[in-house]
Short mmCIF file of C-alpha atoms in Angstrom, two decimals:
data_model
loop_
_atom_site.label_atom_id
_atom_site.label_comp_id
_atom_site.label_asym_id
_atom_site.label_seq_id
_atom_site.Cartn_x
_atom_site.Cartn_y
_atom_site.Cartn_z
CA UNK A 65 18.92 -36.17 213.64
CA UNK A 66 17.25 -34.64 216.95
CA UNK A 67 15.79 -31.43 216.69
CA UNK A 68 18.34 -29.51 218.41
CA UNK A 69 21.37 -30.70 216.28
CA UNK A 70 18.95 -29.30 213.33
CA UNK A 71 18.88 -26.07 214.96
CA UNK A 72 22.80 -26.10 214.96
CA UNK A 73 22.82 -27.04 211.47
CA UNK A 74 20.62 -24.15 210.47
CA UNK A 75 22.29 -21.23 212.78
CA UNK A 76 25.40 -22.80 211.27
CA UNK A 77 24.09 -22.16 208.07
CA UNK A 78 22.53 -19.00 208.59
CA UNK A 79 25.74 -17.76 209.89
CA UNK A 80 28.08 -18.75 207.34
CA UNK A 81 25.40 -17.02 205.24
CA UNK A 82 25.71 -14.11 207.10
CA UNK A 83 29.11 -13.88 207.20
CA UNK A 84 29.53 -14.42 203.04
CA UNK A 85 27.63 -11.61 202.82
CA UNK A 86 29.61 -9.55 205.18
CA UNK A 87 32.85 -10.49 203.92
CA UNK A 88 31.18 -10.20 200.25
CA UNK A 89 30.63 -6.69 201.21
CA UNK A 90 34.11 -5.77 202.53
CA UNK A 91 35.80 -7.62 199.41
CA UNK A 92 33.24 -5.63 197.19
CA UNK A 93 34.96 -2.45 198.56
CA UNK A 94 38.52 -3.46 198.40
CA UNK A 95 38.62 -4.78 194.98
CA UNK A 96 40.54 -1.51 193.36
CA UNK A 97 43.27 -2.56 195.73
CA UNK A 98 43.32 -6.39 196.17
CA UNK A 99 44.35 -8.78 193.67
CA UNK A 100 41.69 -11.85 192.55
CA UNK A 101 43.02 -14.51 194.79
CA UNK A 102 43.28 -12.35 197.98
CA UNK A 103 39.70 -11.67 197.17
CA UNK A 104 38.95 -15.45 197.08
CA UNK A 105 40.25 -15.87 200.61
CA UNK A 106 38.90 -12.82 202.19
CA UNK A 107 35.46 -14.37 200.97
CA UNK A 108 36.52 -18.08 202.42
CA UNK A 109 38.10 -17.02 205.58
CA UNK A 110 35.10 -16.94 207.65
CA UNK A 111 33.54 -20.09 205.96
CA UNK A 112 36.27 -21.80 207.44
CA UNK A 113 35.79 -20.59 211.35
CA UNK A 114 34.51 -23.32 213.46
CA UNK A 115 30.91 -21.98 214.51
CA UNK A 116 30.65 -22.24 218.57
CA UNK A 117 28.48 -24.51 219.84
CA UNK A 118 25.49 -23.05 221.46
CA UNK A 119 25.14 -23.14 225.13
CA UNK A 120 23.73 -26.22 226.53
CA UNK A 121 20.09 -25.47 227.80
CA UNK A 122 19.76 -22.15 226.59
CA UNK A 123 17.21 -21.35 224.15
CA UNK A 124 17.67 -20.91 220.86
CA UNK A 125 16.48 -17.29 219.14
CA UNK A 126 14.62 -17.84 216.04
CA UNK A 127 16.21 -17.79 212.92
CA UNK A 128 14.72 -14.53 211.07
CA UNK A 129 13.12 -15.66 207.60
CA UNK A 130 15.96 -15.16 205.01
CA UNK A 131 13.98 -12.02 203.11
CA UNK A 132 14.48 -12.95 199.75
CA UNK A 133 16.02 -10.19 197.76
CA UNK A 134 13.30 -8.60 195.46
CA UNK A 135 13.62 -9.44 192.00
CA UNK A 136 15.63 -7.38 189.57
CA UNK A 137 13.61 -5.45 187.24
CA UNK A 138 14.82 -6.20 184.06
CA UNK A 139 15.70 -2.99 181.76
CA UNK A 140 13.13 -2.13 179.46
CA UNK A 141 14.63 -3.32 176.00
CA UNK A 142 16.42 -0.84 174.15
CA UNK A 143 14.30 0.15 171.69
CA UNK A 144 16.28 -0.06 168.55
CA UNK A 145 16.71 2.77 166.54
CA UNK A 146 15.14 3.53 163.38
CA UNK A 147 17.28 2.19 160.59
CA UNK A 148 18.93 5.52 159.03
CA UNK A 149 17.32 5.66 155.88
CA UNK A 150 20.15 5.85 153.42
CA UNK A 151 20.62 9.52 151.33
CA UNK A 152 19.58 8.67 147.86
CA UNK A 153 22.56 8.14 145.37
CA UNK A 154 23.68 11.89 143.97
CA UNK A 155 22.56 11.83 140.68
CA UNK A 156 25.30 12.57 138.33
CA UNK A 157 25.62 15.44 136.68
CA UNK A 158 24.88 14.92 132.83
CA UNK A 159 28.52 15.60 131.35
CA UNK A 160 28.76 18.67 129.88
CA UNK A 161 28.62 18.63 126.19
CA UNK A 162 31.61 19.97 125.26
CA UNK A 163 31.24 23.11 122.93
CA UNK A 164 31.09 22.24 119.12
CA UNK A 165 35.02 24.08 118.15
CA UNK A 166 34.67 27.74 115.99
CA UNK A 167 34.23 27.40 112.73
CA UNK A 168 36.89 29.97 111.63
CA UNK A 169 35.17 32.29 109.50
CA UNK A 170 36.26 32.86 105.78
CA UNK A 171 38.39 35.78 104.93
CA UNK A 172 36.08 38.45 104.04
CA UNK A 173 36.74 39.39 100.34
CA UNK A 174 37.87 43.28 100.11
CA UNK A 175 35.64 44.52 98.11
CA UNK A 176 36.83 46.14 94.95
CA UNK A 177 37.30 48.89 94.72
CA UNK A 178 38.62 50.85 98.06
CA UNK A 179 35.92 52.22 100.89
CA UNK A 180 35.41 55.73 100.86
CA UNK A 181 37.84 57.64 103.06
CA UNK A 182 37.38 60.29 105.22
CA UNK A 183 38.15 64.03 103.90
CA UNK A 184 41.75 64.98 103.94
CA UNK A 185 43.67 63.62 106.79
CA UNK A 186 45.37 67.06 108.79
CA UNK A 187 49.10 65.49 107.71
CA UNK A 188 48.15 66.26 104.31
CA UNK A 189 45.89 69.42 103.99
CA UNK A 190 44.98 72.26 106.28
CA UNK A 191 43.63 70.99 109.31
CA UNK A 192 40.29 72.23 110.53
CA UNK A 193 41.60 73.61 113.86
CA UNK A 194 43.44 76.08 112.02
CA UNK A 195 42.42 79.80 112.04
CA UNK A 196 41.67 81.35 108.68
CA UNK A 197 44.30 83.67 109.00
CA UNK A 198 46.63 80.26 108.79
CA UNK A 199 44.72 78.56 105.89
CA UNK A 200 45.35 81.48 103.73
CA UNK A 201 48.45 81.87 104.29
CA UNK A 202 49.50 77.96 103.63
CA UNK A 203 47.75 77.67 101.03
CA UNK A 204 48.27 81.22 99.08
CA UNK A 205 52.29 79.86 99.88
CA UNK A 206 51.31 76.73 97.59
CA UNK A 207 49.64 78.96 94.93
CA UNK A 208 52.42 81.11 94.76
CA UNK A 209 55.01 77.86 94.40
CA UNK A 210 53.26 76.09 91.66
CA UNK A 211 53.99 75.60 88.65
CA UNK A 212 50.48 76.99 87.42
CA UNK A 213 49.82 79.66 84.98
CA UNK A 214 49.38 83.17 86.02
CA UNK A 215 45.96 82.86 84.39
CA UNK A 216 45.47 79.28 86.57
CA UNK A 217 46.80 80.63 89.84
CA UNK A 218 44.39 83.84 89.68
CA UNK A 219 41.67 81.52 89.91
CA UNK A 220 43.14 79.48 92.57
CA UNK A 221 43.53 82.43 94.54
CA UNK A 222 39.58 83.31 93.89
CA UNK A 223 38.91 79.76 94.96
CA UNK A 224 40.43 80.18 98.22
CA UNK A 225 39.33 83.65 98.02
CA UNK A 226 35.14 82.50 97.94
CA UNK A 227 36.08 79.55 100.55
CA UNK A 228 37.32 81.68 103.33
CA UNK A 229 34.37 83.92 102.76
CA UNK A 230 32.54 80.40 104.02
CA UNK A 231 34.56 79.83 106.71
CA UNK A 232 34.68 83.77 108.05
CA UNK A 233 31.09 83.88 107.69
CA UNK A 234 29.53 83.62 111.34
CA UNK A 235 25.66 82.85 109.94
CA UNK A 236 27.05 80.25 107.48
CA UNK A 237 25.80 76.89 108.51
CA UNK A 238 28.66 74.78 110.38
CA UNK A 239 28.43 72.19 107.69
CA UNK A 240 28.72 74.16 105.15
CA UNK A 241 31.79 75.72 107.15
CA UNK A 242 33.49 72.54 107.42
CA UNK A 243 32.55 71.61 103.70
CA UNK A 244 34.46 74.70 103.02
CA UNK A 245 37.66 73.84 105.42
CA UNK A 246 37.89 70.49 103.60
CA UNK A 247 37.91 72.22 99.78
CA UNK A 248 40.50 74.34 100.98
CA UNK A 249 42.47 71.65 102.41
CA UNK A 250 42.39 69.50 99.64
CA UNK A 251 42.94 72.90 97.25
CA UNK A 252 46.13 73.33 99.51
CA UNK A 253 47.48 69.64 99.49
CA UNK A 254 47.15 69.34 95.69
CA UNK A 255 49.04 72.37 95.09
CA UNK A 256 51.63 70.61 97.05
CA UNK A 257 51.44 67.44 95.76
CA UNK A 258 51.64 69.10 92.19
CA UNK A 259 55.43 70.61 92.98
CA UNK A 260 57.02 67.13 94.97
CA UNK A 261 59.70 65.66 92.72
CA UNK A 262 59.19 62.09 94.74
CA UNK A 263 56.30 61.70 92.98
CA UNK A 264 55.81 60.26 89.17
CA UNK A 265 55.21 63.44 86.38
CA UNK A 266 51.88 61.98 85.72
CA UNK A 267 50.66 62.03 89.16
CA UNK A 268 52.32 65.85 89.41
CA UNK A 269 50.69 66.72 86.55
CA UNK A 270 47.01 65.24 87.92
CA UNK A 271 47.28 67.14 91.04
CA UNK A 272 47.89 70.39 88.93
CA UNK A 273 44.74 69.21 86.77
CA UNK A 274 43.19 68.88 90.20
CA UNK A 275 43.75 72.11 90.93
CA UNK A 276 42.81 74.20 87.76
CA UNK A 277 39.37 71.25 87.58
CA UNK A 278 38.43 72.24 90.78
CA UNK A 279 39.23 76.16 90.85
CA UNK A 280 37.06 76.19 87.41
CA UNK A 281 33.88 74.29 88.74
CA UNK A 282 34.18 76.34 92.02
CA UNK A 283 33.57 79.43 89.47
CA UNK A 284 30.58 78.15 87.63
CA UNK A 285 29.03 76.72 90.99
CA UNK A 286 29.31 80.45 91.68
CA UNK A 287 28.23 81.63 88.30
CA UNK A 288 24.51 83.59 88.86
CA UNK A 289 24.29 83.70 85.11
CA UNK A 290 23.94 80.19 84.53
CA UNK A 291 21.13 78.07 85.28
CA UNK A 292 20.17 76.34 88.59
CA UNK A 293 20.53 72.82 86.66
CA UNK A 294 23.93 74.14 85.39
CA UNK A 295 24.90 75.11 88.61
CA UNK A 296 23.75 71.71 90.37
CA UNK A 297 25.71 69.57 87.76
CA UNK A 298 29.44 71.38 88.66
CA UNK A 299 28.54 71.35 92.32
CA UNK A 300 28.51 67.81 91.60
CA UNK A 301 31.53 67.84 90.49
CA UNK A 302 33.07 69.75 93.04
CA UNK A 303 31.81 67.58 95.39
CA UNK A 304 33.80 64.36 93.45
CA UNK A 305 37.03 65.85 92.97
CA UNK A 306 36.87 66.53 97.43
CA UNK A 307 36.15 62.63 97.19
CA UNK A 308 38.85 61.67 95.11
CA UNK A 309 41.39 64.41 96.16
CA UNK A 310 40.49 63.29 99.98
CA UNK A 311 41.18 59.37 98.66
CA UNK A 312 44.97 60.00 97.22
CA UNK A 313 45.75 62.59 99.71
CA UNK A 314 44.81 60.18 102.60
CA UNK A 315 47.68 58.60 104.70
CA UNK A 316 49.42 55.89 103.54
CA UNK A 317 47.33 54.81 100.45
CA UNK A 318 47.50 51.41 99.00
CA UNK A 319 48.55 51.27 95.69
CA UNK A 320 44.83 49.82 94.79
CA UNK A 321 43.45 52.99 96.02
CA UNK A 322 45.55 54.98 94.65
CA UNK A 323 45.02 53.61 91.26
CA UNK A 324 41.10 53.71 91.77
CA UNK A 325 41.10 57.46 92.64
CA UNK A 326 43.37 58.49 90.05
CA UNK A 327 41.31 56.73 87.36
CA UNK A 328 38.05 58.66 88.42
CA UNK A 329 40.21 62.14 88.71
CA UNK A 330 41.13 61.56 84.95
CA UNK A 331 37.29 60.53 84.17
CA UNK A 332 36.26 64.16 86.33
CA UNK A 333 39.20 66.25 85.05
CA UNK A 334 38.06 64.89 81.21
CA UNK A 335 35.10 66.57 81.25
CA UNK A 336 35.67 69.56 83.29
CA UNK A 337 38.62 70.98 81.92
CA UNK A 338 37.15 70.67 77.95
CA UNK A 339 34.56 73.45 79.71
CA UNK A 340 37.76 75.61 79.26
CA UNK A 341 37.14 75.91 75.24
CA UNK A 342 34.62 77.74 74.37
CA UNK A 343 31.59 76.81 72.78
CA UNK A 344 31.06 73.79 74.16
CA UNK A 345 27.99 74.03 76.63
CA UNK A 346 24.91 72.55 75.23
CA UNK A 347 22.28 75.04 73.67
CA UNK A 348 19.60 72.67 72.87
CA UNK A 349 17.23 72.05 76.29
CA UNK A 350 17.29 68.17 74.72
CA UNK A 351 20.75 68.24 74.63
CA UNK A 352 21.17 70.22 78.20
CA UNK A 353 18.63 67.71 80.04
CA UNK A 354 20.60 64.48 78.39
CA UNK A 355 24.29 65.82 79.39
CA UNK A 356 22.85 66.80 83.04
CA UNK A 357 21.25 63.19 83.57
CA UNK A 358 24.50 61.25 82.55
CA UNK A 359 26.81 63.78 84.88
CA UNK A 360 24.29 62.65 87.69
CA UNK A 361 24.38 59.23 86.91
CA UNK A 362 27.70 59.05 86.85
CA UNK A 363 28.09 60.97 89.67
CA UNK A 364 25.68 59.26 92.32
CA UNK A 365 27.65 55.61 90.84
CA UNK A 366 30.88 57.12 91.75
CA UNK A 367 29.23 57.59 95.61
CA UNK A 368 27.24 54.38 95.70
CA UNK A 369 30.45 52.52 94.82
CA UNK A 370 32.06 54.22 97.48
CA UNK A 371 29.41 53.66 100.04
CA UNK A 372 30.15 50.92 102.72
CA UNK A 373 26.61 51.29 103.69
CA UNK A 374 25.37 50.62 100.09
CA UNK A 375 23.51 46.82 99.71
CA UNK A 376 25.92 44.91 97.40
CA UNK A 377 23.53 44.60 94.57
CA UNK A 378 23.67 48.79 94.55
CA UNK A 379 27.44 48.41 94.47
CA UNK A 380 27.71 45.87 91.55
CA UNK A 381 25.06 48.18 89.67
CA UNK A 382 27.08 51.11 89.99
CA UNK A 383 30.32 49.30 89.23
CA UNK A 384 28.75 48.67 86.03
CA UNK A 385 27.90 51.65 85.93
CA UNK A 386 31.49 52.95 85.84
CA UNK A 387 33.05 50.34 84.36
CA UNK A 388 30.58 51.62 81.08
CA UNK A 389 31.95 54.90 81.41
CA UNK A 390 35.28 53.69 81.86
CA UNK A 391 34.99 52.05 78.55
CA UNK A 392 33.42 54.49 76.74
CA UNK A 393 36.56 55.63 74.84
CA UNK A 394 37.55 52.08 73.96
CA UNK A 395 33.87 51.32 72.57
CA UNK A 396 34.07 49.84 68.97
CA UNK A 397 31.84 52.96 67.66
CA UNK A 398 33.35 55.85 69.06
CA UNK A 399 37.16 54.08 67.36
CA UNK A 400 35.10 54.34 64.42
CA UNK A 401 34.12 57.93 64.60
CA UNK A 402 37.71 59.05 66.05
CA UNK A 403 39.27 57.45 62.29
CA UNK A 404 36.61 59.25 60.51
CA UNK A 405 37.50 62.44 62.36
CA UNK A 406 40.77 61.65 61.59
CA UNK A 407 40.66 60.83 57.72
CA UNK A 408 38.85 64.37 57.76
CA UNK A 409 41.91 65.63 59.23
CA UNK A 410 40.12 67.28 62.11
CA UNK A 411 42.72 69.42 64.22
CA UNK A 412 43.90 67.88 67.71
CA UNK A 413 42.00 70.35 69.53
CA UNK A 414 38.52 68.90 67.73
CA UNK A 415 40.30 65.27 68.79
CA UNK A 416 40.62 66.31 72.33
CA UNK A 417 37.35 67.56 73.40
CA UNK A 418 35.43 64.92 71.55
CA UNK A 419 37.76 62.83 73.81
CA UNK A 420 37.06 64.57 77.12
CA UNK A 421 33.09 64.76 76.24
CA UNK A 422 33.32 61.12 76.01
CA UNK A 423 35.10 60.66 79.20
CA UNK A 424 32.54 63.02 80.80
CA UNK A 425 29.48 61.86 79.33
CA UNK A 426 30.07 58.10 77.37
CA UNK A 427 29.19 56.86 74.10
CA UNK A 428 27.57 58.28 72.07
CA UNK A 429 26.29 61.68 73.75
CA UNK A 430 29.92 62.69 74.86
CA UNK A 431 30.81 62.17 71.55
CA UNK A 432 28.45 63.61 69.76
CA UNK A 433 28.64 66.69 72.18
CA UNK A 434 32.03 67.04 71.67
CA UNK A 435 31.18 67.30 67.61
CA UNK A 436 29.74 70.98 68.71
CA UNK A 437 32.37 72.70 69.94
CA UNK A 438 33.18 75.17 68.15
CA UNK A 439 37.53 73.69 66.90
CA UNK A 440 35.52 70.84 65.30
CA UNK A 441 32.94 73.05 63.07
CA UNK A 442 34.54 72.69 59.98
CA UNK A 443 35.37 68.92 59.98
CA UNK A 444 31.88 68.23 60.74
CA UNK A 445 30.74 70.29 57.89
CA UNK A 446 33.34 68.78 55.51
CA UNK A 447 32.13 65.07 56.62
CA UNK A 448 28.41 65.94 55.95
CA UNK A 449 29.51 67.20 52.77
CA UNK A 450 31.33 63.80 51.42
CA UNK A 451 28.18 61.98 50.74
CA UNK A 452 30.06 59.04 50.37
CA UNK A 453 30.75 58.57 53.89
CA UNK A 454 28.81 56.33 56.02
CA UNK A 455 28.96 59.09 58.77
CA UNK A 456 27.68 61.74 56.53
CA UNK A 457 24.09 61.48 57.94
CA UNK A 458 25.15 61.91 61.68
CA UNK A 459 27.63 64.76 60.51
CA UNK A 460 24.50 66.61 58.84
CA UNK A 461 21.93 65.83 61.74
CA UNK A 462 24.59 67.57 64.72
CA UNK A 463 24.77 70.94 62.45
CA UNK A 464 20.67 70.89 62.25
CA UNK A 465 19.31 69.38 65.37
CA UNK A 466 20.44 68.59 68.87
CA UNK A 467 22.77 66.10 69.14
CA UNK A 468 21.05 63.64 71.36
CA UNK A 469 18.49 63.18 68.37
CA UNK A 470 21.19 61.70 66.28
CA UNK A 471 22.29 58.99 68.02
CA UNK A 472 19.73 56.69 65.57
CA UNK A 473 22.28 58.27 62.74
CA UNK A 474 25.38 56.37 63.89
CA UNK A 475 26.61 53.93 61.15
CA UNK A 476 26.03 50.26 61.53
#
């Protein structure tokens, strides 16, 4: 090939090179509107042109060195990014251990006998708001409705009488105030109680007993001429018969505590009302001291027993306590003694206050104490007469000495 048909070849070349890269331009631009084969023949169009000939004799320009396109930096590799460490696992939750199920607890036993109750609910006495003016005229209403002796109801009236005198009396301590509201109350409901016909004789006739029991101790508690001891012992008692007035007057009382209250008014009343005979009050100091301790004893039982506060081993000694006393008129001994009495024919009124001593005091110092008084003088002296009798030492030893010395003389 000469050199100038080589020079044709390459501006042929260069030109067809050219012109690809023109059209590739314009195709570049009009590719949102052209579909893929137009595109193909807008690049080949110009490819196909016959390139003119150059002029004959005319020089040929230079061909400009093809600059070669500078080389395409690559991208810098993605770096990859750190692998996401997974959370660790939730633990789970240790189950909940579901709670053990309530033991149910066992019944509590009541406890024999009843709790103590609170003094005399307003339904059934005088209730403390009341003026004084109003307590003495409810209750001097009851008086006068009873079926009391005028010799009884004289000295209800001087109970209520030496009561209001508490309440009226503005340096009296408020305790002893209130003390003094509840007595009067109580005085009040069992004169009330004493005259309902829905209630039983017997339980009329205890609330009258009530009534006389407590208008009597009220008198000796008041009684300068006897002696402080004396004194102490029936304020003792007045003190029980508020208790056990307080428990049967109380609203709606079961028939258990009804029971239990009337027992120990019965017990109280025994002893309190065989004051009413005369001679009967120990002489002897021995005699005084014994009498005093057993009141006192039985007394502070009575209140322990009642106690909710009291340990149980308190309660079951006091229970035994009363159950003794309870007995006492049932004991073998005192059976014994009540025959002999008997065989001496000893009058009922000798029978009855060795009867209430016992209730008051037990076996064998009630007893024997009840062997002084006065209606039972000359059945003693007849039974330490018959020498025969096994009881004819004891019946000797009571006329002679105090009686609590002769409790060694009691027949086998």
């Amino acid at each position: 090939m000469t050199r100038s048909a080589q020079r044709r070849v390459v501006r042929a070349a260069s030109a067809s090179i050219l012109a690809a890269g023109l059209a590739l331009s314009a195709g570049m631009s009009a590719m949102a509107a052209s579909a893929a084969p137009t595109q193909v023949q807008a690049v080949a169009s110009p490819m196909n042109e016959p390139v003119p000939p150059p002029g004959d004799g005319e020089p040929e320009p230079p061909v400009p060195p093809v600059e070669p396109e500078p080389p395409v930096e690559p991208e810098p590799p993605v770096e990859p990014e750190p692998p996401v460490e997974p959370e660790p696992p939730v633990e789970p939750e240790p189950p909940v251990e579901p709670e053990p199920p309530v033991e149910p607890e066992p019944p509590v036993e009541p406890e024999p006998p009843v709790e103590p109750v609170p003094p005399v609910e307003p339904e059934n006495g005088v209730p403390p708001a009341q003026t004084p003016d109003e307590i003495k005229k409810q209750v001097e209403s009851s008086i006068a409705s009873s079926q009391l002796s005028a010799e009884e109801k004289a000295k209800a009236q001087q109970t209520l009488d030496d009561l209001l005198a508490i309440i009226n009396d503005k340096e009296a301590e408020p305790g002893d105030q209130n003390y003094a509201r509840n007595l009067a109350a109580g005085l009040g409901a069992a004169l009330r109680l004493s005259t309902n016909e829905d209630l039983s004789k017997e339980d009329r006739d205890r609330y009258a007993k009530i009534v006389v029991g407590l208008s009597l101790a009220m008198e000796k508690v008041n009684d300068e001429n006897l002696s402080v001891d004396d004194r102490d012992a029936y304020r003792e008692v007045v003190d029980d018969l508020d208790v056990v007035l307080a428990g049967l007057t109380a609203e709606n009382v079961s028939a258990a505590d009804k029971a239990y209250y009337s027992k120990w008014a019965d017990l109280i009343l025994a002893g309190v009302l065989a004051n009413q005979q005369p001679g009967t009050a120990p002489t002897e100091p021995e005699d005084k001291k014994k009498v005093q301790e057993q009141l006192k004893k039985n007394a502070a039982a009575l209140k322990t027993y009642q106690n909710p506060k009291a340990s149980q081993e308190d309660r079951d000694a006091a229970k035994q306590t009363l159950d003794e006393q309870e007995a006492a008129t049932t004991d073998a001994k005192y059976l014994a003694l009540v025959d002999e009495l008997k065989r001496l024919k000893a009058p009922q009124a000798c029978l009855d206050v060795v009867q209430n001593r016992t209730q008051q005091a037990g076996w064998p110092d009630g007893s024997l104490w009840g062997l002084t008084d006065k209606s039972c003088a000359a059945t003693v002296k007849a039974g330490a007469a018959d020498t025969n009798s096994d009881w004819s030492a004891l019946f000797s030893c009571v006329t002679t000495q105090a009686f609590s010395t002769c409790t060694a003389r009691i027949p086998e």
